[in-house]
PDB file of C-alpha atoms in Angstrom:
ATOM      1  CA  UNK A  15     102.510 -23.326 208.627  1.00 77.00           C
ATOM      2  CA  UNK A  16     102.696 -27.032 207.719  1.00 82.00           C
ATOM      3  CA  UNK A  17     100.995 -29.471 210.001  1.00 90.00           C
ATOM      4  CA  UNK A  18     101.126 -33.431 209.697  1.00 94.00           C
ATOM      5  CA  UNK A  19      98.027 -35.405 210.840  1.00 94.00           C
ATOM      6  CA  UNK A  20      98.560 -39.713 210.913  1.00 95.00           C
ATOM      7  CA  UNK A  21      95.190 -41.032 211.356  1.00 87.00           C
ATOM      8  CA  UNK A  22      95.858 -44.533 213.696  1.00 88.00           C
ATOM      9  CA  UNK A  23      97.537 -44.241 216.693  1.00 91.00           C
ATOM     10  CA  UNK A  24      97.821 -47.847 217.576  1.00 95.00           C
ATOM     11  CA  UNK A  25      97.537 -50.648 214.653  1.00 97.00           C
ATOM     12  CA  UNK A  26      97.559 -54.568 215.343  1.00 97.00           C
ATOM     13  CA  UNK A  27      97.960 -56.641 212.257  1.00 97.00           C
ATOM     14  CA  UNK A  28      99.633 -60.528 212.300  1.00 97.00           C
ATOM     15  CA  UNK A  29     102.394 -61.408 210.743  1.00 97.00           C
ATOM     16  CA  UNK A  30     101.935 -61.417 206.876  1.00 97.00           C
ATOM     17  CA  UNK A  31      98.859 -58.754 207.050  1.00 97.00           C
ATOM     18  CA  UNK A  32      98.752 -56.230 204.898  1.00 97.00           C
ATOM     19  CA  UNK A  33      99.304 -52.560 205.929  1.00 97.00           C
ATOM     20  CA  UNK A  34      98.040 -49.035 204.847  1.00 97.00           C
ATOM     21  CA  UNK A  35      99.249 -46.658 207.233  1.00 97.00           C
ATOM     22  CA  UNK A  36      97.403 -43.166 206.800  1.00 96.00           C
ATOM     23  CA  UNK A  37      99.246 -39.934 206.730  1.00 97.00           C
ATOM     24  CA  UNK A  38      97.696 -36.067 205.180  1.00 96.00           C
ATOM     25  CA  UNK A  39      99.360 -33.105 205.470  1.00 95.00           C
ATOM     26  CA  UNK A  40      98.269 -29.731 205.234  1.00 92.00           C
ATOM     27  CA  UNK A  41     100.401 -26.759 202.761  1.00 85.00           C
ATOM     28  CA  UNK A  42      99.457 -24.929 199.882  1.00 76.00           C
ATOM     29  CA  UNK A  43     102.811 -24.910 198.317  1.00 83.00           C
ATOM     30  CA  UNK A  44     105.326 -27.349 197.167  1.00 86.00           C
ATOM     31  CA  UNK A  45     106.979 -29.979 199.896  1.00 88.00           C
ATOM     32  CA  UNK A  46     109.170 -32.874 200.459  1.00 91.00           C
ATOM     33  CA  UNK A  47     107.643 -36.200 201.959  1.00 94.00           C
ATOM     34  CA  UNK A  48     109.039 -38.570 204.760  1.00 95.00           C
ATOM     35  CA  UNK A  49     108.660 -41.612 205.978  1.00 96.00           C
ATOM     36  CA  UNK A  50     111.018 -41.894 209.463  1.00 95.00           C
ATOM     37  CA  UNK A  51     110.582 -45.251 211.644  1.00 95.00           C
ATOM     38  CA  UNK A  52     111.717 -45.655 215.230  1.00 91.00           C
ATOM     39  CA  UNK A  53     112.278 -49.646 216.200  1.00 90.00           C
ATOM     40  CA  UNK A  54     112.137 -49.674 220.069  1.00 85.00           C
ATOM     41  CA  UNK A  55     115.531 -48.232 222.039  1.00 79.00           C
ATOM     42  CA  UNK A  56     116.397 -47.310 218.658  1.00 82.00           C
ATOM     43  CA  UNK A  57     116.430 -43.538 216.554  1.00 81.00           C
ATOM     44  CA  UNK A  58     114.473 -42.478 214.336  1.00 87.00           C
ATOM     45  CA  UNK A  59     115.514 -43.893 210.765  1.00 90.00           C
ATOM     46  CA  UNK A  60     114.692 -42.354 207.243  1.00 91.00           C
ATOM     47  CA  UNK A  61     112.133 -45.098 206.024  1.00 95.00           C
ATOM     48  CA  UNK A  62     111.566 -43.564 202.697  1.00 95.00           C
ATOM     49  CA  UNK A  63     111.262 -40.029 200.714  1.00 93.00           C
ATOM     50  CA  UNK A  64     109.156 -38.143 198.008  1.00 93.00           C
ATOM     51  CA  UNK A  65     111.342 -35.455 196.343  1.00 90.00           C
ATOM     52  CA  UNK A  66     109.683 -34.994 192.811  1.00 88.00           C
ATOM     53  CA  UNK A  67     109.148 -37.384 189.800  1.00 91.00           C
ATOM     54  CA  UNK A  68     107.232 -40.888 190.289  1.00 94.00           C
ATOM     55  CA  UNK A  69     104.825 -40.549 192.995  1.00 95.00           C
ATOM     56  CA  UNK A  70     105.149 -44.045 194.007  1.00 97.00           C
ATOM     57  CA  UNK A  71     108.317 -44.375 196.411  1.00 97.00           C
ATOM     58  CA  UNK A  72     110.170 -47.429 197.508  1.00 96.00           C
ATOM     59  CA  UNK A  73     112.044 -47.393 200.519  1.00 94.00           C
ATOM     60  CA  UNK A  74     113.649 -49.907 202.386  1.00 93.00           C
ATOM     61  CA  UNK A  75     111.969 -53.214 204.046  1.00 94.00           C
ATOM     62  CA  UNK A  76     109.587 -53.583 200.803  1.00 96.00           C
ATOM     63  CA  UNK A  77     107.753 -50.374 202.145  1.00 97.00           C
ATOM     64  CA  UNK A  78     106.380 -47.814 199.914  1.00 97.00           C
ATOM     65  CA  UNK A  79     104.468 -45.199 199.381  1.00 98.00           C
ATOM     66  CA  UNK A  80     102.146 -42.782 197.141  1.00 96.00           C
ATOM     67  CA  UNK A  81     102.066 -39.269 196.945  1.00 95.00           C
ATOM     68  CA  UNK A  82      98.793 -38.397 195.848  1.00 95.00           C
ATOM     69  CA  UNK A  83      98.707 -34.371 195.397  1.00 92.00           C
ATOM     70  CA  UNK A  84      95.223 -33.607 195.005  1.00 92.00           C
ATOM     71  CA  UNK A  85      94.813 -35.637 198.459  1.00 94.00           C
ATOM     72  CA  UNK A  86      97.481 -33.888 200.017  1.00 94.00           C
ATOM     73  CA  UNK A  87      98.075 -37.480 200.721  1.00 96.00           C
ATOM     74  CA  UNK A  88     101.492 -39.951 201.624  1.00 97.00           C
ATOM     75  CA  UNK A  89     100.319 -42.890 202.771  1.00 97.00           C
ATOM     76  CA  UNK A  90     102.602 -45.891 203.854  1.00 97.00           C
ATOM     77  CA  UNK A  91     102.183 -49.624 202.504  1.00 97.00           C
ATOM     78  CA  UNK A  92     103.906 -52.877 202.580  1.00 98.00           C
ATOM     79  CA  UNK A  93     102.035 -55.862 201.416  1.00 97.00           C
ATOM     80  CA  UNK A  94     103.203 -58.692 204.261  1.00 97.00           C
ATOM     81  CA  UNK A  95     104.470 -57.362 207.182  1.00 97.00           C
ATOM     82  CA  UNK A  96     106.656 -58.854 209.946  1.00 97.00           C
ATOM     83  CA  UNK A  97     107.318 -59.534 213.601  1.00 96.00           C
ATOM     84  CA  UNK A  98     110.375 -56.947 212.925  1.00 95.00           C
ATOM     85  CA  UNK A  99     108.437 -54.228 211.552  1.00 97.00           C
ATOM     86  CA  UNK A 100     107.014 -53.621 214.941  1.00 97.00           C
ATOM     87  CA  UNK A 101     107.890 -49.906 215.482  1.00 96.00           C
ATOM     88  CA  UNK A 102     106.638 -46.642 215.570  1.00 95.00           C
ATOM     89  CA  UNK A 103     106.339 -44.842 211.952  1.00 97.00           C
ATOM     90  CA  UNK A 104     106.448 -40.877 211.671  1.00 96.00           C
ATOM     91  CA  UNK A 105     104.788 -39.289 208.346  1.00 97.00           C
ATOM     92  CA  UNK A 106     106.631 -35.936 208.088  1.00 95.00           C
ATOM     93  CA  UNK A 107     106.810 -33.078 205.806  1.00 93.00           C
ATOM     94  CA  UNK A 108     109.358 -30.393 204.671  1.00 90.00           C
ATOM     95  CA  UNK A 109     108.630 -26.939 202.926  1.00 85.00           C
ATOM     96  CA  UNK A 110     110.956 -27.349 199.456  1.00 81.00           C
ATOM     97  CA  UNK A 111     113.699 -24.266 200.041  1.00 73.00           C
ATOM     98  CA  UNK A 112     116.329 -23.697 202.070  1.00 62.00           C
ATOM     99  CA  UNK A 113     117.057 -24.669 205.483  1.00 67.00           C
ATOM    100  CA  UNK A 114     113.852 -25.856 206.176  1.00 81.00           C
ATOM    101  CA  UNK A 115     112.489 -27.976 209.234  1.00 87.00           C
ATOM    102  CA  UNK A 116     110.711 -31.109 209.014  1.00 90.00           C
ATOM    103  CA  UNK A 117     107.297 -31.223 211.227  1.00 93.00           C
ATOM    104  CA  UNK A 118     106.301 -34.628 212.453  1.00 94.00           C
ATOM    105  CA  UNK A 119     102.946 -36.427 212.680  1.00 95.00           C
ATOM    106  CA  UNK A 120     102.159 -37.953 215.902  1.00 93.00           C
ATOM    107  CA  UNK A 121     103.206 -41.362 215.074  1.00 94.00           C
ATOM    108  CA  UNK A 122     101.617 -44.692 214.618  1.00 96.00           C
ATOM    109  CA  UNK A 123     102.792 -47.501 216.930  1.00 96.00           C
ATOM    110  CA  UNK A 124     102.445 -50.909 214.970  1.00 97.00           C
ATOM    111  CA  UNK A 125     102.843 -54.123 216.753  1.00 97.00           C
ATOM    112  CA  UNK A 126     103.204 -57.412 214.610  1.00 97.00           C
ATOM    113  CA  UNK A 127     101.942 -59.970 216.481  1.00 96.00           C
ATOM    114  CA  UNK A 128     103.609 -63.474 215.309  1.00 91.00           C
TER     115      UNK A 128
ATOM    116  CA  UNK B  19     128.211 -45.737 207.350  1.00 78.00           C
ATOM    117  CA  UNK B  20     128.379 -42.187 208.892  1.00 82.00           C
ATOM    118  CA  UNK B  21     125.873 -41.120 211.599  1.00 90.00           C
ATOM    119  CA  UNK B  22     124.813 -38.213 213.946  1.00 94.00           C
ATOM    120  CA  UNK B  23     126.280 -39.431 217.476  1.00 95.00           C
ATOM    121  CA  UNK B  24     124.496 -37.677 220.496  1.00 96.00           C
ATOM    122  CA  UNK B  25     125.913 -37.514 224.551  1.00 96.00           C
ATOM    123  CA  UNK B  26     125.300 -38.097 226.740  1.00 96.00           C
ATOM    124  CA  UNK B  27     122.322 -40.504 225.935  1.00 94.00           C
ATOM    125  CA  UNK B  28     120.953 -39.887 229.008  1.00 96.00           C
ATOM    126  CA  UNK B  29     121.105 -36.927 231.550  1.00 97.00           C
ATOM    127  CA  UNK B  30     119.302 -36.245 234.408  1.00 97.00           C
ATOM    128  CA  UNK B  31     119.322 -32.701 236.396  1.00 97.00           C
ATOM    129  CA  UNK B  32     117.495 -30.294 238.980  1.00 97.00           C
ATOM    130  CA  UNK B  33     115.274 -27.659 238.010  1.00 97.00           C
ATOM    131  CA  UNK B  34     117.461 -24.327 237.480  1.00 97.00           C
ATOM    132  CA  UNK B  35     120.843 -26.049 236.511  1.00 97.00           C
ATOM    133  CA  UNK B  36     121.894 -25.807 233.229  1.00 98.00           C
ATOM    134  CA  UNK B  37     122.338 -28.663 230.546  1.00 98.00           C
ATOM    135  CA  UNK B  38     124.631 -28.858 227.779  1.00 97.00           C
ATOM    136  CA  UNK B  39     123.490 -31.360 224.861  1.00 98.00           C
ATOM    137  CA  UNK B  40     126.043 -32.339 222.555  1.00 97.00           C
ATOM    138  CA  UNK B  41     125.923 -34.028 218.903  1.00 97.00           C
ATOM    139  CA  UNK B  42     128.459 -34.947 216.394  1.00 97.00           C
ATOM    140  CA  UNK B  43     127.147 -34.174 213.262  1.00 96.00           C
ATOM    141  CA  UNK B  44     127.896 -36.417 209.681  1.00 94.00           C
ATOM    142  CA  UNK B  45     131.209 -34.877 208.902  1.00 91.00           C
ATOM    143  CA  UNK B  46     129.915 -33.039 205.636  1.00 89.00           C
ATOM    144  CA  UNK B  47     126.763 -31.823 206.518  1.00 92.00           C
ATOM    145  CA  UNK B  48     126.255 -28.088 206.654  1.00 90.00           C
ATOM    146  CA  UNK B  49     122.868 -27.921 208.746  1.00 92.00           C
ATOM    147  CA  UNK B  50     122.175 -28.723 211.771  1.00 94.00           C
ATOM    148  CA  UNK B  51     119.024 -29.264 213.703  1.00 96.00           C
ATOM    149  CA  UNK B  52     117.868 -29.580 217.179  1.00 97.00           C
ATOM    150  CA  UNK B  53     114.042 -31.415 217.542  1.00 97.00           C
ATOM    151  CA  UNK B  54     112.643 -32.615 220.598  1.00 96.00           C
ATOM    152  CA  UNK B  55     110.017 -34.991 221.876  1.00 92.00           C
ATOM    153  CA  UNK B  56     108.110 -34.877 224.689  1.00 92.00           C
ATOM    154  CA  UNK B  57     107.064 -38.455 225.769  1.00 88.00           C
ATOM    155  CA  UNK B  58     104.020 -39.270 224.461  1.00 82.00           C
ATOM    156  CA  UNK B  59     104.099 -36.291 221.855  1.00 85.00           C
ATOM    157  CA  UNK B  60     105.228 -35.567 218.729  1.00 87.00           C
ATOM    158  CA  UNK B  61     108.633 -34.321 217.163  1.00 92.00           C
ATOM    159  CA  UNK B  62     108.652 -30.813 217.355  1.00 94.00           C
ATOM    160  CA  UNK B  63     111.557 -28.651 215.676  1.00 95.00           C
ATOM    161  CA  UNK B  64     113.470 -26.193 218.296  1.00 97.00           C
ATOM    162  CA  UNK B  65     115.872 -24.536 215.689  1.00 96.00           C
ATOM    163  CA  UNK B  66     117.881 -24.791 212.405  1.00 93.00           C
ATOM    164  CA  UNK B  67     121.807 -23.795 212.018  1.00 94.00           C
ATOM    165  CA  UNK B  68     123.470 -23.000 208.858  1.00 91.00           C
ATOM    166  CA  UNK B  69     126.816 -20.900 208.548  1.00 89.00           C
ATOM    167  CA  UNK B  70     127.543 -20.530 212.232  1.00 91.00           C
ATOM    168  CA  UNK B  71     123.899 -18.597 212.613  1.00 93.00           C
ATOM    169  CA  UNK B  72     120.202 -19.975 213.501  1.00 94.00           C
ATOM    170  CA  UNK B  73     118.361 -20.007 210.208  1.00 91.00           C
ATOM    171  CA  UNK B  74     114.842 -20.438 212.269  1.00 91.00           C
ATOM    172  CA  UNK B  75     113.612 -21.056 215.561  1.00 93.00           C
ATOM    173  CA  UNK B  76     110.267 -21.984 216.831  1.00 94.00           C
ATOM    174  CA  UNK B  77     108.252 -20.463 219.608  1.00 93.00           C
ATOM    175  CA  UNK B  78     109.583 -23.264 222.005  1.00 94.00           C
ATOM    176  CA  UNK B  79     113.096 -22.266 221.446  1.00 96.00           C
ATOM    177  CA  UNK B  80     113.084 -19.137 224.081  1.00 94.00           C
ATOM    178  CA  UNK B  81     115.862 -17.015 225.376  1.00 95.00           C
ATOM    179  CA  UNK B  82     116.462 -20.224 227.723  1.00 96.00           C
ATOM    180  CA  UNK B  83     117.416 -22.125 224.654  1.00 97.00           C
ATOM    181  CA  UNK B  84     121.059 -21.308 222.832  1.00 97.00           C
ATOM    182  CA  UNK B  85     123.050 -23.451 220.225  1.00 97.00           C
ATOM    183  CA  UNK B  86     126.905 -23.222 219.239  1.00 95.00           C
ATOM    184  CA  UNK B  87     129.102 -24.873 217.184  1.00 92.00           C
ATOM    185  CA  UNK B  88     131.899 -24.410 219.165  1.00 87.00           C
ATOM    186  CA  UNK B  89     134.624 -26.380 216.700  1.00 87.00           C
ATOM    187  CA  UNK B  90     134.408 -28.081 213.352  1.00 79.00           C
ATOM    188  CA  UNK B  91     132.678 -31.068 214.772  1.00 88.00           C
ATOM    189  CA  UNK B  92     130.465 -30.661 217.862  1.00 94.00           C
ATOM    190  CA  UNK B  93     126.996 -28.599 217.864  1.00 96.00           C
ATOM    191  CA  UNK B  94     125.199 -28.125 221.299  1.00 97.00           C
ATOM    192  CA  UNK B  95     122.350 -27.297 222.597  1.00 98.00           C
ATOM    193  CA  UNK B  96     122.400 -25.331 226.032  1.00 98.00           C
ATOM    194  CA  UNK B  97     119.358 -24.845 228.189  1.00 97.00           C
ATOM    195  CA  UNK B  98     120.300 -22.510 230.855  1.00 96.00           C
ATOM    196  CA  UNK B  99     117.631 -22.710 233.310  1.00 95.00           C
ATOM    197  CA  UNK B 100     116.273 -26.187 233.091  1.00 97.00           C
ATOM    198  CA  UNK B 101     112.548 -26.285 233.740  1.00 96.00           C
ATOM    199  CA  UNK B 102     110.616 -29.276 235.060  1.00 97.00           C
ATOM    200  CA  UNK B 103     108.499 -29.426 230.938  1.00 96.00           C
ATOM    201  CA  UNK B 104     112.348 -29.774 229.695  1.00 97.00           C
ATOM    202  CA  UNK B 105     112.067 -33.110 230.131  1.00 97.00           C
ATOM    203  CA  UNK B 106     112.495 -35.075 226.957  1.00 97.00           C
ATOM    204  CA  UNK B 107     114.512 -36.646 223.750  1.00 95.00           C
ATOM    205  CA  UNK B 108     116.064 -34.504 222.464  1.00 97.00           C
ATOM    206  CA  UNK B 109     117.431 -34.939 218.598  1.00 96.00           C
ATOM    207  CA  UNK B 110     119.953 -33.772 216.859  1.00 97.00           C
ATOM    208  CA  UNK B 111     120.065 -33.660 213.202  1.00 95.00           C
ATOM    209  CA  UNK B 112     121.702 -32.703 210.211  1.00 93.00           C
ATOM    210  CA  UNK B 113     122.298 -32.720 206.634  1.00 91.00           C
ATOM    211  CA  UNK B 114     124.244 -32.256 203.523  1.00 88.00           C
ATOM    212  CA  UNK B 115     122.372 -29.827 201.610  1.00 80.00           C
ATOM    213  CA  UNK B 116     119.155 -27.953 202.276  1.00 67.00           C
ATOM    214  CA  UNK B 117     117.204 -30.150 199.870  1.00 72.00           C
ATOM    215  CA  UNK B 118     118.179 -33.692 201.555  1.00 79.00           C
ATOM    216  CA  UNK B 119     116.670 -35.932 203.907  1.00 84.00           C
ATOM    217  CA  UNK B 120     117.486 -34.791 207.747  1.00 89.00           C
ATOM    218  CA  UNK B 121     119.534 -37.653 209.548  1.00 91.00           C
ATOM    219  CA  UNK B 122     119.279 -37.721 213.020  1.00 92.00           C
ATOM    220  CA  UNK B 123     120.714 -39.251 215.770  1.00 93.00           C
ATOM    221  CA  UNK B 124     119.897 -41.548 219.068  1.00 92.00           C
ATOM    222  CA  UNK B 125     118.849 -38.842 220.929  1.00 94.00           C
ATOM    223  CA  UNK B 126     119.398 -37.684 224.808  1.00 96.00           C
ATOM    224  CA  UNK B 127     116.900 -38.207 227.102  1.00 96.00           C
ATOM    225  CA  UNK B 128     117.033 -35.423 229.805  1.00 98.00           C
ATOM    226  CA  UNK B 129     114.917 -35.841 232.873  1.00 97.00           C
ATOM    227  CA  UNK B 130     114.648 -32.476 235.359  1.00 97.00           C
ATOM    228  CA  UNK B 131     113.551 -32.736 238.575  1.00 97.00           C
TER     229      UNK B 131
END
């Protein structure tokens, strides 16, 4: 089975700080990558995705991220952050095939402090 | 832009009753989802639907647990015999095609006690 681990739980940064958010996962065969972000009283949101092709992915909000396959590695970047990127981010993963579930890391609150 | 709507958004019961969740899928998606988060806790998957049959279920999804899609548009999620560890979000989700992005909605927050 696949399993998700995000390494912060909790990350401070000021506004216009950098950010690496850290995310492995754990499956021997092929998978699909996620990025979801909950803002607070909001629902979870697709941030950004790694299907195949270029393993550098752009989402939305000037994140991205980089799939880095001999790491079993997705991790999560944006080079100035802001005030409104205070959320909580989910890593997740999805076996490639048919009708498969998505398993969830356990989430890394960030609060941008202005 | 289309979404996955969820009611109620919150619901609150006593231990025993039975709950009825109930989401509104994007009107074209084939699969449906039901996830569920503990507060505190992670997203965990309860079960997949596809073609009017569960597709997979995991070990939290016990005989307590049933889904339906009862008409073209709804999909529910019925716990018969709420116990007092039911309380949670729980998320609906679905998409278009088994190799898309999930889409999920708000969620409903069900409190037994």
């Amino acid at each position: 089975a696949q399993s998700v681990s995000q390494h912060n739980h909790h990350v401070i940064l000021s506004e216009a700080a950098s950010l690496e958010l850290g995310c492995n996962y754990s499956y021997g065969g092929t998978v699909n990558l996620f990025w979801y972000v909950q803002y607070p009283g909001q629902h979870l949101q697709l941030l950004l995705k790694y299907f195949s092709g270029d393993p550098l992915v752009k989402g939305i909000k000037g994140f991205e991220a980089e799939f880095i396959k001999s790491k079993f590695s997705f991790n999560l970047r944006k080079p100035s952050v802001q005030w409104s990127d205070t959320a909580e981010y989910f890593c997740a993963v999805m076996k490639t095939g048919g009708y498969q579930k998505v398993t969830f890391g356990t989430g890394t609150k960030l609060q941008v402090i202005p | 832009e289309p979404e996955v709507t969820q009611t109620p958004s919150h619901q609150v019961t006593q231990m025993g009753q039975e709950v009825i969740l109930r989401c509104v899928p994007i009107s074209n998606h084939l699969y449906f989802y039901w996830y569920r988060q503990i507060l505190g806790q992670k997203v965990e998957f309860l079960v997949s639907f596809y073609n009017n049959e569960i597709s997979e279920k995991s070990e939290i999804f016990d005989d307590q647990f049933s889904v339906e899609r009862p008409d073209g548009s709804n999909f529910t999620l019925k716990i018969r015999s709420t116990k007092l560890e039911d309380s949670a979000m729980y998320f609906c989700a679905s998409t278009e095609g088994a190799y898309n992005e999930q889409f999920f909605g708000p969620g409903t927050r069900l409190t037994v006690l």
